[in-house]
């Protein structure tokens, strides 16, 4: 034929552009038979020439880091010494992009990378990885231990923290850093060093901003454990292993049950019942968080409807939502659909929002979603109040109905004068803002009694009931109703 099929397959973009011309020439030369021959020959040519093209493509950045470290390890094998790898992960890149836009975010990161390159020792090499993190492959040195690696990481951290001047003013970035040196691995390879530094970097990012972590075998085992939990989570939902448990909430005035809080448990076939702290880190930040949230929401509202059918009506169920879920623009609609599915009024659902979530600036999607949820008629609880940095302005902006006083303020409130003063201040603030209050983590009758005296409207904790599965909850509600009725009768008879 007049044109070269090899040229089409070796240069894909030009090949695509030339396909119409190739088709016309084939039809002109041989009619339908020519088109048929072209259709048959083109895939064969791609198979024949494609591998040569792929071999010429540049390596991925992670492969380049591994190759560099492998070369350094080979040098160490011949001459002695040690090397290492660090992984730098910038904190809160998604929020930075939302605030600045992608172009200014890229400008700030590029300036930071340039400063990091200038701070490197001769022979050290910096790579920007595919996920936006930075890998630093160290050159061969005679001595490299934990203290030296920490000092190197701290120096790089200081470089990152230097303000970057943008058109709209200075910007300060923070980062988390993980590291590993070759003596920590029994059989060091370039890939193993990079993987170990990334494991340490992921651990550091859990404690951001500004955390530094070194690799250890325990970290590797914990990472493998989290990976296994993440991989099996969706199937666990399908098998019914992810279940909502419930903890009752009581009125301090009447002693009646005013609500229940939905808490998740994983009924793992091998590891028993797992609390959220055992598996939430494994799925945090992934789409599995939304799957978890919808699963708990559905089970919570199904439980409320079932209790109604049994004549054990509970006014409301509280469900926790992560910042990730609260940023979903479709969340209010999902709540409405699920409430409609179980024929429940919006007032029967309370959405719990962590104080640390509302303390952030500039998250308009969360603010809008909370406003829409409140406008639907759902309750909004500000959870763990007192442990974050929420200001009165933020509280008013997000308009919660109730403050949940954190357990750290409730513990020994009957014995500790400072605790009493803190709780009194929170209750006074809530009263002035027109908000209800609920104390969580109440574990003794004395704590319960004092909170009631101080004016806290609702309590929740082990002194009332531990979290329990649905069947036990129904049994507990029957017993609680009978005990409450008996107490009322005794109170009337003693007058």
Tab-separated table of C-alpha atoms in Angstrom:
chain	number	residue	atom	x	y	z
A	1	UNK	CA	0.000	0.000	0.000
A	2	UNK	CA	1.108	3.617	-0.457
A	3	UNK	CA	1.324	4.369	3.313
A	4	UNK	CA	3.146	2.460	6.064
A	5	UNK	CA	1.129	0.619	8.711
A	6	UNK	CA	4.253	0.530	10.860
A	7	UNK	CA	4.298	4.328	10.849
A	8	UNK	CA	0.678	4.464	11.976
A	9	UNK	CA	1.239	2.134	14.925
A	10	UNK	CA	4.593	3.538	15.963
A	11	UNK	CA	3.129	7.052	16.272
A	12	UNK	CA	-0.405	6.667	17.678
A	13	UNK	CA	-1.494	10.320	17.512
A	14	UNK	CA	-0.402	10.742	13.905
A	15	UNK	CA	-1.886	7.336	13.130
A	16	UNK	CA	-5.314	8.302	14.414
A	17	UNK	CA	-5.208	11.509	12.380
A	18	UNK	CA	-4.304	9.544	9.228
A	19	UNK	CA	-6.950	6.811	9.558
A	20	UNK	CA	-9.605	8.639	7.445
A	21	UNK	CA	-7.039	9.174	4.660
A	22	UNK	CA	-5.962	5.527	4.927
A	23	UNK	CA	-9.553	4.417	4.629
A	24	UNK	CA	-10.186	6.531	1.509
A	25	UNK	CA	-6.991	5.271	-0.154
A	26	UNK	CA	-7.872	1.676	0.648
A	27	UNK	CA	-11.362	2.108	-0.805
A	28	UNK	CA	-9.976	3.857	-3.895
A	29	UNK	CA	-7.412	1.111	-4.460
A	30	UNK	CA	-9.574	-1.929	-3.830
A	31	UNK	CA	-13.118	-0.950	-2.953
A	32	UNK	CA	-14.728	-2.959	-0.158
A	33	UNK	CA	-11.970	-5.573	-0.393
A	34	UNK	CA	-9.406	-2.837	0.252
A	35	UNK	CA	-11.288	-1.669	3.376
A	36	UNK	CA	-11.530	-5.251	4.585
A	37	UNK	CA	-7.779	-5.735	4.093
A	38	UNK	CA	-7.060	-2.519	6.028
A	39	UNK	CA	-9.326	-3.605	8.899
A	40	UNK	CA	-7.518	-6.938	9.120
A	41	UNK	CA	-3.986	-5.577	8.719
A	42	UNK	CA	-4.154	-2.672	11.186
A	43	UNK	CA	-4.599	-4.747	14.407
A	44	UNK	CA	-1.821	-7.111	13.300
A	45	UNK	CA	0.485	-4.167	12.704
A	46	UNK	CA	-0.322	-2.716	16.123
A	47	UNK	CA	0.513	-6.017	17.783
A	48	UNK	CA	3.758	-6.251	15.866
A	49	UNK	CA	4.968	-2.716	16.489
A	50	UNK	CA	3.261	-1.833	19.789
A	51	UNK	CA	5.796	-3.529	22.117
A	52	UNK	CA	8.699	-1.632	20.540
A	53	UNK	CA	6.832	1.598	21.170
A	54	UNK	CA	6.084	0.720	24.786
A	55	UNK	CA	9.710	-0.173	25.422
A	56	UNK	CA	10.668	3.358	24.482
A	57	UNK	CA	8.349	4.991	27.041
A	58	UNK	CA	9.974	6.601	30.104
A	59	UNK	CA	9.873	4.748	33.404
A	60	UNK	CA	7.379	5.727	36.086
A	61	UNK	CA	8.850	7.971	38.770
A	62	UNK	CA	8.640	5.257	41.423
A	63	UNK	CA	10.618	2.975	39.111
A	64	UNK	CA	13.242	5.690	38.695
A	65	UNK	CA	13.561	6.040	42.475
A	66	UNK	CA	13.927	2.274	42.817
A	67	UNK	CA	16.558	2.169	40.074
A	68	UNK	CA	18.540	4.991	41.687
A	69	UNK	CA	18.463	3.268	45.087
A	70	UNK	CA	19.427	-0.049	43.484
A	71	UNK	CA	22.480	1.617	41.944
A	72	UNK	CA	23.442	3.108	45.305
A	73	UNK	CA	22.992	-0.279	47.020
A	74	UNK	CA	25.232	-1.891	44.402
A	75	UNK	CA	27.878	0.745	45.162
A	76	UNK	CA	27.478	0.022	48.880
A	77	UNK	CA	27.923	-3.683	48.245
A	78	UNK	CA	31.275	-2.959	46.625
A	79	UNK	CA	32.561	-0.122	48.826
A	80	UNK	CA	30.531	-0.275	52.057
A	81	UNK	CA	28.318	2.374	53.613
A	82	UNK	CA	24.577	2.863	53.905
A	83	UNK	CA	21.750	4.729	52.148
A	84	UNK	CA	18.154	5.641	52.819
A	85	UNK	CA	14.924	6.990	51.397
A	86	UNK	CA	12.481	9.644	52.623
A	87	UNK	CA	8.930	10.285	51.422
A	88	UNK	CA	7.435	13.760	51.912
A	89	UNK	CA	3.637	14.027	51.845
A	90	UNK	CA	2.097	17.508	51.761
A	91	UNK	CA	-0.720	17.955	54.270
A	92	UNK	CA	-4.296	18.738	53.182
A	93	UNK	CA	-3.614	19.071	49.452
A	94	UNK	CA	-7.333	18.743	48.614
A	95	UNK	CA	-8.253	21.675	50.862
A	96	UNK	CA	-5.329	23.668	49.461
A	97	UNK	CA	-6.633	23.103	45.935
A	98	UNK	CA	-10.132	24.184	46.994
A	99	UNK	CA	-8.755	27.384	48.536
A	100	UNK	CA	-6.263	28.415	45.851
A	101	UNK	CA	-7.318	26.632	42.690
A	102	UNK	CA	-5.179	24.097	40.862
A	103	UNK	CA	-2.896	26.617	39.136
A	104	UNK	CA	-1.838	28.416	42.338
A	105	UNK	CA	-1.565	25.107	44.194
A	106	UNK	CA	0.860	23.886	41.502
A	107	UNK	CA	2.796	27.165	41.727
A	108	UNK	CA	3.176	26.820	45.506
A	109	UNK	CA	4.244	23.181	45.292
A	110	UNK	CA	6.726	23.896	42.500
A	111	UNK	CA	8.335	26.656	44.590
A	112	UNK	CA	8.551	24.308	47.565
A	113	UNK	CA	10.134	21.547	45.469
A	114	UNK	CA	12.707	24.022	44.143
A	115	UNK	CA	13.666	24.962	47.720
A	116	UNK	CA	13.939	21.287	48.653
A	117	UNK	CA	16.290	20.638	45.733
A	118	UNK	CA	18.453	23.500	46.932
A	119	UNK	CA	18.634	21.996	50.422
A	120	UNK	CA	19.755	18.551	49.239
A	121	UNK	CA	23.260	17.221	49.905
A	122	UNK	CA	25.488	16.488	46.905
A	123	UNK	CA	24.476	13.124	45.462
A	124	UNK	CA	20.970	13.094	46.984
A	125	UNK	CA	18.197	13.033	44.374
A	126	UNK	CA	14.600	14.240	44.655
A	127	UNK	CA	11.689	12.801	42.656
A	128	UNK	CA	8.061	13.928	42.455
A	129	UNK	CA	5.985	10.739	42.587
A	130	UNK	CA	2.762	9.971	40.765
A	131	UNK	CA	0.561	10.660	43.818
A	132	UNK	CA	2.008	14.137	44.418
A	133	UNK	CA	4.351	13.078	47.226
A	134	UNK	CA	8.117	13.515	47.013
A	135	UNK	CA	10.744	10.799	47.348
A	136	UNK	CA	14.332	11.597	48.304
A	137	UNK	CA	16.932	8.944	47.468
A	138	UNK	CA	20.027	9.502	49.604
A	139	UNK	CA	23.551	8.970	48.324
A	140	UNK	CA	25.942	6.457	49.896
A	141	UNK	CA	27.301	7.648	53.261
A	142	UNK	CA	29.573	5.939	55.822
A	143	UNK	CA	27.062	6.247	58.680
A	144	UNK	CA	23.285	6.606	58.751
A	145	UNK	CA	21.208	5.820	61.842
A	146	UNK	CA	17.815	6.792	63.275
A	147	UNK	CA	19.046	10.077	64.782
A	148	UNK	CA	20.649	11.207	61.534
A	149	UNK	CA	17.524	10.320	59.531
A	150	UNK	CA	15.365	12.288	61.973
A	151	UNK	CA	17.673	15.304	61.600
A	152	UNK	CA	17.520	15.071	57.796
A	153	UNK	CA	13.706	14.820	57.917
A	154	UNK	CA	13.481	17.756	60.333
A	155	UNK	CA	15.656	19.900	58.033
A	156	UNK	CA	13.457	19.093	55.027
A	157	UNK	CA	10.382	19.832	57.122
A	158	UNK	CA	11.737	23.290	57.971
A	159	UNK	CA	12.375	23.949	54.275
A	160	UNK	CA	8.780	23.060	53.413
A	161	UNK	CA	7.435	25.317	56.184
A	162	UNK	CA	9.133	28.430	54.779
A	163	UNK	CA	6.376	30.773	53.508
A	164	UNK	CA	5.832	30.823	49.761
A	165	UNK	CA	4.967	34.204	48.263
A	166	UNK	CA	2.015	34.111	45.899
A	167	UNK	CA	0.177	36.966	44.206
A	168	UNK	CA	-2.473	37.009	46.941
A	169	UNK	CA	0.060	36.886	49.784
A	170	UNK	CA	2.281	34.443	51.693
A	171	UNK	CA	1.310	30.789	51.972
A	172	UNK	CA	2.760	28.296	54.455
A	173	UNK	CA	2.694	24.593	53.603
A	174	UNK	CA	3.124	21.724	56.039
A	175	UNK	CA	4.165	18.160	55.363
A	176	UNK	CA	4.487	14.755	56.987
A	177	UNK	CA	7.650	12.706	56.389
A	178	UNK	CA	8.415	8.998	56.543
A	179	UNK	CA	11.853	7.463	56.167
A	180	UNK	CA	13.808	4.205	56.136
A	181	UNK	CA	17.538	3.488	55.926
A	182	UNK	CA	18.958	0.386	54.327
A	183	UNK	CA	20.221	-1.190	57.575
A	184	UNK	CA	16.606	-1.510	58.749
A	185	UNK	CA	15.819	-4.061	56.030
A	186	UNK	CA	17.125	-7.615	56.052
A	187	UNK	CA	17.367	-7.680	52.252
A	188	UNK	CA	17.364	-4.083	51.041
A	189	UNK	CA	16.425	-3.325	47.452
A	190	UNK	CA	15.495	-0.043	45.864
A	191	UNK	CA	11.805	-0.980	45.716
A	192	UNK	CA	11.796	-2.287	49.292
A	193	UNK	CA	13.391	0.945	50.584
A	194	UNK	CA	10.859	3.109	48.763
A	195	UNK	CA	7.937	0.972	49.936
A	196	UNK	CA	9.182	1.112	53.536
A	197	UNK	CA	9.536	4.914	53.408
A	198	UNK	CA	6.010	5.186	51.962
A	199	UNK	CA	4.641	3.013	54.773
A	200	UNK	CA	6.291	5.345	57.285
A	201	UNK	CA	5.006	8.362	55.345
A	202	UNK	CA	1.438	7.057	55.436
A	203	UNK	CA	1.770	6.556	59.187
A	204	UNK	CA	3.092	10.105	59.593
A	205	UNK	CA	0.176	11.508	57.580
A	206	UNK	CA	-2.242	9.956	60.091
A	207	UNK	CA	-0.803	12.322	62.719
A	208	UNK	CA	-0.452	15.387	60.523
A	209	UNK	CA	0.365	18.175	60.309
A	210	UNK	CA	4.111	18.042	60.600
A	211	UNK	CA	4.602	14.472	61.818
A	212	UNK	CA	7.798	12.471	61.185
A	213	UNK	CA	7.858	8.668	61.380
A	214	UNK	CA	10.563	6.081	60.823
A	215	UNK	CA	9.914	2.654	59.363
A	216	UNK	CA	9.606	-0.390	61.616
A	217	UNK	CA	8.488	-3.977	61.187
A	218	UNK	CA	5.463	-3.199	63.395
A	219	UNK	CA	4.421	-0.473	60.975
A	220	UNK	CA	4.684	-2.903	58.084
A	221	UNK	CA	2.511	-5.443	59.890
A	222	UNK	CA	-0.040	-2.749	60.768
A	223	UNK	CA	-0.063	-1.610	57.134
A	224	UNK	CA	-0.630	-5.182	55.920
A	225	UNK	CA	-3.428	-5.549	58.460
A	226	UNK	CA	-5.115	-2.331	57.282
A	227	UNK	CA	-4.748	-3.401	53.651
A	228	UNK	CA	-6.436	-6.723	54.442
A	229	UNK	CA	-9.294	-4.989	56.252
A	230	UNK	CA	-9.750	-2.523	53.404
A	231	UNK	CA	-9.763	-5.285	50.802
A	232	UNK	CA	-12.403	-7.265	52.683
A	233	UNK	CA	-14.670	-4.416	53.796
A	234	UNK	CA	-17.080	-4.288	50.842
A	235	UNK	CA	-17.625	-8.053	50.989
A	236	UNK	CA	-18.171	-7.759	54.748
A	237	UNK	CA	-20.990	-5.286	54.094
A	238	UNK	CA	-22.558	-7.702	51.596
A	239	UNK	CA	-22.327	-10.552	54.129
A	240	UNK	CA	-24.001	-8.469	56.846
A	241	UNK	CA	-20.909	-8.331	59.066
A	242	UNK	CA	-21.027	-4.512	59.367
A	243	UNK	CA	-23.763	-3.808	61.893
A	244	UNK	CA	-25.093	-0.818	63.785
A	245	UNK	CA	-25.126	-1.047	67.565
A	246	UNK	CA	-26.990	1.472	69.685
A	247	UNK	CA	-26.422	3.384	72.925
A	248	UNK	CA	-29.434	5.048	74.611
A	249	UNK	CA	-29.639	8.692	75.665
A	250	UNK	CA	-31.762	9.820	78.644
A	251	UNK	CA	-33.356	13.084	79.713
A	252	UNK	CA	-31.984	14.296	83.053
A	253	UNK	CA	-35.381	15.906	83.796
A	254	UNK	CA	-37.767	13.027	83.153
A	255	UNK	CA	-35.494	9.971	82.958
A	256	UNK	CA	-37.120	9.002	79.663
A	257	UNK	CA	-35.225	7.725	76.630
A	258	UNK	CA	-34.836	10.691	74.295
A	259	UNK	CA	-32.745	9.038	71.618
A	260	UNK	CA	-30.194	6.425	70.623
A	261	UNK	CA	-26.818	6.821	68.954
A	262	UNK	CA	-25.831	4.437	66.149
A	263	UNK	CA	-22.299	3.038	66.553
A	264	UNK	CA	-20.725	0.629	64.065
A	265	UNK	CA	-19.246	-2.793	64.794
A	266	UNK	CA	-17.599	-5.272	62.404
A	267	UNK	CA	-18.551	-8.852	63.272
A	268	UNK	CA	-15.381	-10.279	61.768
A	269	UNK	CA	-15.458	-14.070	61.214
A	270	UNK	CA	-11.832	-14.515	62.359
A	271	UNK	CA	-11.101	-11.580	64.666
A	272	UNK	CA	-14.384	-11.271	66.528
A	273	UNK	CA	-16.218	-7.984	67.044
A	274	UNK	CA	-14.067	-5.058	65.903
A	275	UNK	CA	-14.557	-1.535	67.244
A	276	UNK	CA	-14.350	1.391	64.790
A	277	UNK	CA	-10.774	2.238	65.807
A	278	UNK	CA	-9.647	-1.116	64.438
A	279	UNK	CA	-10.926	-0.618	60.887
A	280	UNK	CA	-11.812	3.039	60.251
A	281	UNK	CA	-8.147	3.973	59.572
A	282	UNK	CA	-8.106	1.291	56.871
A	283	UNK	CA	-11.018	2.775	54.907
A	284	UNK	CA	-10.667	6.460	55.753
A	285	UNK	CA	-10.383	8.654	52.675
A	286	UNK	CA	-11.721	6.004	50.297
A	287	UNK	CA	-15.148	5.473	48.784
A	288	UNK	CA	-15.649	2.778	51.426
A	289	UNK	CA	-16.380	5.540	53.963
A	290	UNK	CA	-19.492	6.460	52.005
A	291	UNK	CA	-20.476	2.785	51.854
A	292	UNK	CA	-20.065	2.571	55.628
A	293	UNK	CA	-22.074	5.740	56.216
A	294	UNK	CA	-24.974	4.592	54.048
A	295	UNK	CA	-24.932	1.127	55.660
A	296	UNK	CA	-25.128	2.548	59.193
A	297	UNK	CA	-27.765	5.117	58.179
A	298	UNK	CA	-29.964	2.453	56.598
A	299	UNK	CA	-29.668	0.114	59.585
A	300	UNK	CA	-30.293	2.976	62.052
A	301	UNK	CA	-33.492	4.116	60.364
A	302	UNK	CA	-34.632	0.505	59.865
A	303	UNK	CA	-34.168	-0.026	63.612
A	304	UNK	CA	-36.187	3.095	64.430
A	305	UNK	CA	-39.029	1.921	62.181
A	306	UNK	CA	-38.926	-1.585	63.705
A	307	UNK	CA	-39.074	-0.166	67.248
A	308	UNK	CA	-42.125	1.871	66.201
A	309	UNK	CA	-43.819	-1.313	65.002
A	310	UNK	CA	-43.089	-3.003	68.355
A	311	UNK	CA	-44.571	-0.094	70.284
A	312	UNK	CA	-41.151	0.933	71.615
A	313	UNK	CA	-40.939	4.332	69.965
A	314	UNK	CA	-37.665	6.197	70.396
A	315	UNK	CA	-37.819	9.881	69.376
A	316	UNK	CA	-34.600	10.046	67.362
A	317	UNK	CA	-31.495	8.176	66.249
A	318	UNK	CA	-28.119	9.947	65.947
A	319	UNK	CA	-25.753	8.950	63.140
A	320	UNK	CA	-22.121	10.113	62.819
A	321	UNK	CA	-20.952	11.523	59.484
A	322	UNK	CA	-17.326	12.077	58.543
A	323	UNK	CA	-15.999	15.228	56.882
A	324	UNK	CA	-15.659	13.225	53.674
A	325	UNK	CA	-19.363	12.347	53.711
A	326	UNK	CA	-20.389	15.879	54.683
A	327	UNK	CA	-18.605	17.178	51.569
A	328	UNK	CA	-20.839	15.037	49.332
A	329	UNK	CA	-23.271	17.459	47.611
A	330	UNK	CA	-25.803	14.613	47.352
A	331	UNK	CA	-25.840	13.862	51.102
A	332	UNK	CA	-29.072	15.776	51.926
A	333	UNK	CA	-30.868	14.011	49.083
A	334	UNK	CA	-29.585	10.614	50.269
A	335	UNK	CA	-30.834	11.327	53.783
A	336	UNK	CA	-34.234	12.334	52.418
A	337	UNK	CA	-34.535	9.222	50.256
A	338	UNK	CA	-33.591	6.908	53.112
A	339	UNK	CA	-36.047	8.600	55.508
A	340	UNK	CA	-38.803	8.250	52.892
A	341	UNK	CA	-37.928	4.592	52.414
A	342	UNK	CA	-38.766	3.888	56.059
A	343	UNK	CA	-41.661	6.404	56.244
A	344	UNK	CA	-39.922	8.451	58.938
A	345	UNK	CA	-40.090	12.206	59.474
A	346	UNK	CA	-36.761	14.094	59.186
A	347	UNK	CA	-37.033	15.049	62.874
A	348	UNK	CA	-36.406	11.381	63.743
A	349	UNK	CA	-32.798	11.646	62.456
A	350	UNK	CA	-29.972	13.536	64.178
A	351	UNK	CA	-26.751	14.135	62.239
A	352	UNK	CA	-23.610	14.217	64.406
A	353	UNK	CA	-20.757	16.440	63.223
A	354	UNK	CA	-17.342	16.478	64.903
A	355	UNK	CA	-16.226	19.828	66.287
A	356	UNK	CA	-12.948	19.437	64.380
A	357	UNK	CA	-14.933	19.414	61.118
A	358	UNK	CA	-16.719	22.725	61.681
A	359	UNK	CA	-13.558	24.359	63.052
A	360	UNK	CA	-12.009	24.495	59.564
A	361	UNK	CA	-12.292	27.641	57.477
A	362	UNK	CA	-13.623	27.900	53.967
A	363	UNK	CA	-15.442	24.575	53.639
A	364	UNK	CA	-18.577	25.976	52.054
A	365	UNK	CA	-19.840	22.576	50.869
A	366	UNK	CA	-20.020	21.279	54.458
A	367	UNK	CA	-21.676	24.486	55.643
A	368	UNK	CA	-24.230	24.320	52.833
A	369	UNK	CA	-24.982	20.642	53.464
A	370	UNK	CA	-25.505	21.174	57.194
A	371	UNK	CA	-27.819	24.106	56.445
A	372	UNK	CA	-29.819	21.980	54.012
A	373	UNK	CA	-29.994	19.065	56.451
A	374	UNK	CA	-31.205	21.368	59.232
A	375	UNK	CA	-33.756	22.935	56.854
A	376	UNK	CA	-35.117	19.440	56.142
A	377	UNK	CA	-35.973	19.188	59.851
A	378	UNK	CA	-33.167	16.873	60.954
A	379	UNK	CA	-31.359	17.545	64.219
A	380	UNK	CA	-27.661	18.512	64.213
A	381	UNK	CA	-25.374	17.591	67.128
A	382	UNK	CA	-21.898	19.105	67.500
A	383	UNK	CA	-19.923	16.088	68.730
A	384	UNK	CA	-16.866	16.029	71.043
A	385	UNK	CA	-17.461	19.653	71.962
A	386	UNK	CA	-14.551	21.260	73.766
A	387	UNK	CA	-11.804	19.127	72.201
A	388	UNK	CA	-11.355	21.119	68.974
A	389	UNK	CA	-11.056	24.756	68.000
A	390	UNK	CA	-14.635	25.656	67.098
A	391	UNK	CA	-15.362	29.304	67.791
A	392	UNK	CA	-18.741	30.779	68.683
A	393	UNK	CA	-18.860	32.177	65.143
A	394	UNK	CA	-18.384	28.680	63.708
A	395	UNK	CA	-21.062	27.290	66.028
A	396	UNK	CA	-23.540	29.917	64.884
A	397	UNK	CA	-22.530	29.442	61.237
A	398	UNK	CA	-23.183	25.705	61.319
A	399	UNK	CA	-26.279	26.110	63.536
A	400	UNK	CA	-26.276	22.874	65.598
A	401	UNK	CA	-29.266	22.060	67.794
A	402	UNK	CA	-27.218	20.467	70.544
A	403	UNK	CA	-23.708	20.368	71.972
A	404	UNK	CA	-22.300	16.966	72.996
A	405	UNK	CA	-19.922	17.540	75.898
A	406	UNK	CA	-16.866	15.351	75.469
A	407	UNK	CA	-16.063	12.573	77.941
A	408	UNK	CA	-12.791	14.305	78.894
A	409	UNK	CA	-14.835	17.020	80.652
A	410	UNK	CA	-17.335	14.610	82.207
A	411	UNK	CA	-14.821	12.243	83.837
A	412	UNK	CA	-14.889	12.702	87.650
A	413	UNK	CA	-16.915	15.901	87.314
A	414	UNK	CA	-18.434	15.123	90.723
A	415	UNK	CA	-14.983	15.155	92.374
A	416	UNK	CA	-12.904	17.648	90.392
A	417	UNK	CA	-13.693	21.327	90.890
A	418	UNK	CA	-11.906	22.349	87.686
A	419	UNK	CA	-14.021	19.882	85.723
A	420	UNK	CA	-17.163	21.343	87.273
A	421	UNK	CA	-16.144	24.861	86.268
A	422	UNK	CA	-15.454	23.795	82.668
A	423	UNK	CA	-18.777	21.960	82.348
A	424	UNK	CA	-20.623	24.903	83.912
A	425	UNK	CA	-19.024	27.249	81.380
A	426	UNK	CA	-20.062	25.006	78.463
A	427	UNK	CA	-23.633	24.730	79.791
A	428	UNK	CA	-23.814	28.505	80.246
A	429	UNK	CA	-22.571	29.057	76.682
A	430	UNK	CA	-25.141	26.589	75.313
A	431	UNK	CA	-27.945	28.284	77.252
A	432	UNK	CA	-26.984	31.710	75.924
A	433	UNK	CA	-26.893	30.341	72.367
A	434	UNK	CA	-30.204	28.523	72.783
A	435	UNK	CA	-28.676	25.065	72.343
A	436	UNK	CA	-29.506	21.804	74.088
A	437	UNK	CA	-26.744	19.792	75.743
A	438	UNK	CA	-25.839	16.113	76.026
A	439	UNK	CA	-22.974	14.746	78.125
A	440	UNK	CA	-21.358	11.598	76.734
A	441	UNK	CA	-19.262	9.035	78.553
A	442	UNK	CA	-21.176	9.279	81.846
A	443	UNK	CA	-19.995	6.271	83.861
A	444	UNK	CA	-21.138	6.773	87.462
A	445	UNK	CA	-24.352	7.695	89.229
A	446	UNK	CA	-22.537	10.601	90.915
A	447	UNK	CA	-21.520	12.057	87.541
A	448	UNK	CA	-25.091	11.605	86.310
A	449	UNK	CA	-26.559	13.352	89.357
A	450	UNK	CA	-24.204	16.325	89.251
A	451	UNK	CA	-24.706	16.869	85.513
A	452	UNK	CA	-28.447	16.973	86.131
A	453	UNK	CA	-27.957	19.515	88.931
A	454	UNK	CA	-25.766	21.693	86.704
A	455	UNK	CA	-28.476	21.763	84.033
A	456	UNK	CA	-27.234	19.339	81.366
A	457	UNK	CA	-30.336	18.215	79.471
A	458	UNK	CA	-29.344	14.738	78.306
A	459	UNK	CA	-26.797	12.068	79.269
A	460	UNK	CA	-25.305	9.020	77.594
A	461	UNK	CA	-22.795	6.480	78.871
A	462	UNK	CA	-22.065	3.164	80.554
A	463	UNK	CA	-23.981	4.094	83.719
A	464	UNK	CA	-27.128	4.039	81.585
A	465	UNK	CA	-26.257	1.328	79.062
A	466	UNK	CA	-23.354	0.105	76.938
A	467	UNK	CA	-23.707	0.018	73.136
A	468	UNK	CA	-25.753	-3.028	72.162
A	469	UNK	CA	-27.103	-4.806	69.072
A	470	UNK	CA	-30.694	-4.334	67.935
A	471	UNK	CA	-32.234	-7.344	69.704
A	472	UNK	CA	-30.676	-6.413	73.043
A	473	UNK	CA	-31.789	-2.813	72.563
A	474	UNK	CA	-35.445	-3.852	72.298
A	475	UNK	CA	-35.149	-5.919	75.484
A	476	UNK	CA	-33.424	-3.024	77.271
A	477	UNK	CA	-36.117	-0.548	76.201
A	478	UNK	CA	-38.868	-2.790	77.624
A	479	UNK	CA	-37.028	-3.100	80.943
A	480	UNK	CA	-36.247	0.633	81.035
A	481	UNK	CA	-39.901	1.488	80.437
A	482	UNK	CA	-40.999	-0.797	83.281
A	483	UNK	CA	-38.334	0.601	85.656
A	484	UNK	CA	-39.290	4.159	84.800
A	485	UNK	CA	-42.999	3.478	85.356
A	486	UNK	CA	-42.213	1.778	88.691
A	487	UNK	CA	-40.111	4.763	89.791
A	488	UNK	CA	-42.950	7.118	88.933
A	489	UNK	CA	-45.430	5.037	90.970
A	490	UNK	CA	-43.081	5.005	93.967
A	491	UNK	CA	-42.678	8.764	93.690
A	492	UNK	CA	-46.466	9.302	93.671
A	493	UNK	CA	-47.008	6.976	96.649
A	494	UNK	CA	-44.430	8.750	98.808
A	495	UNK	CA	-46.047	12.143	98.464
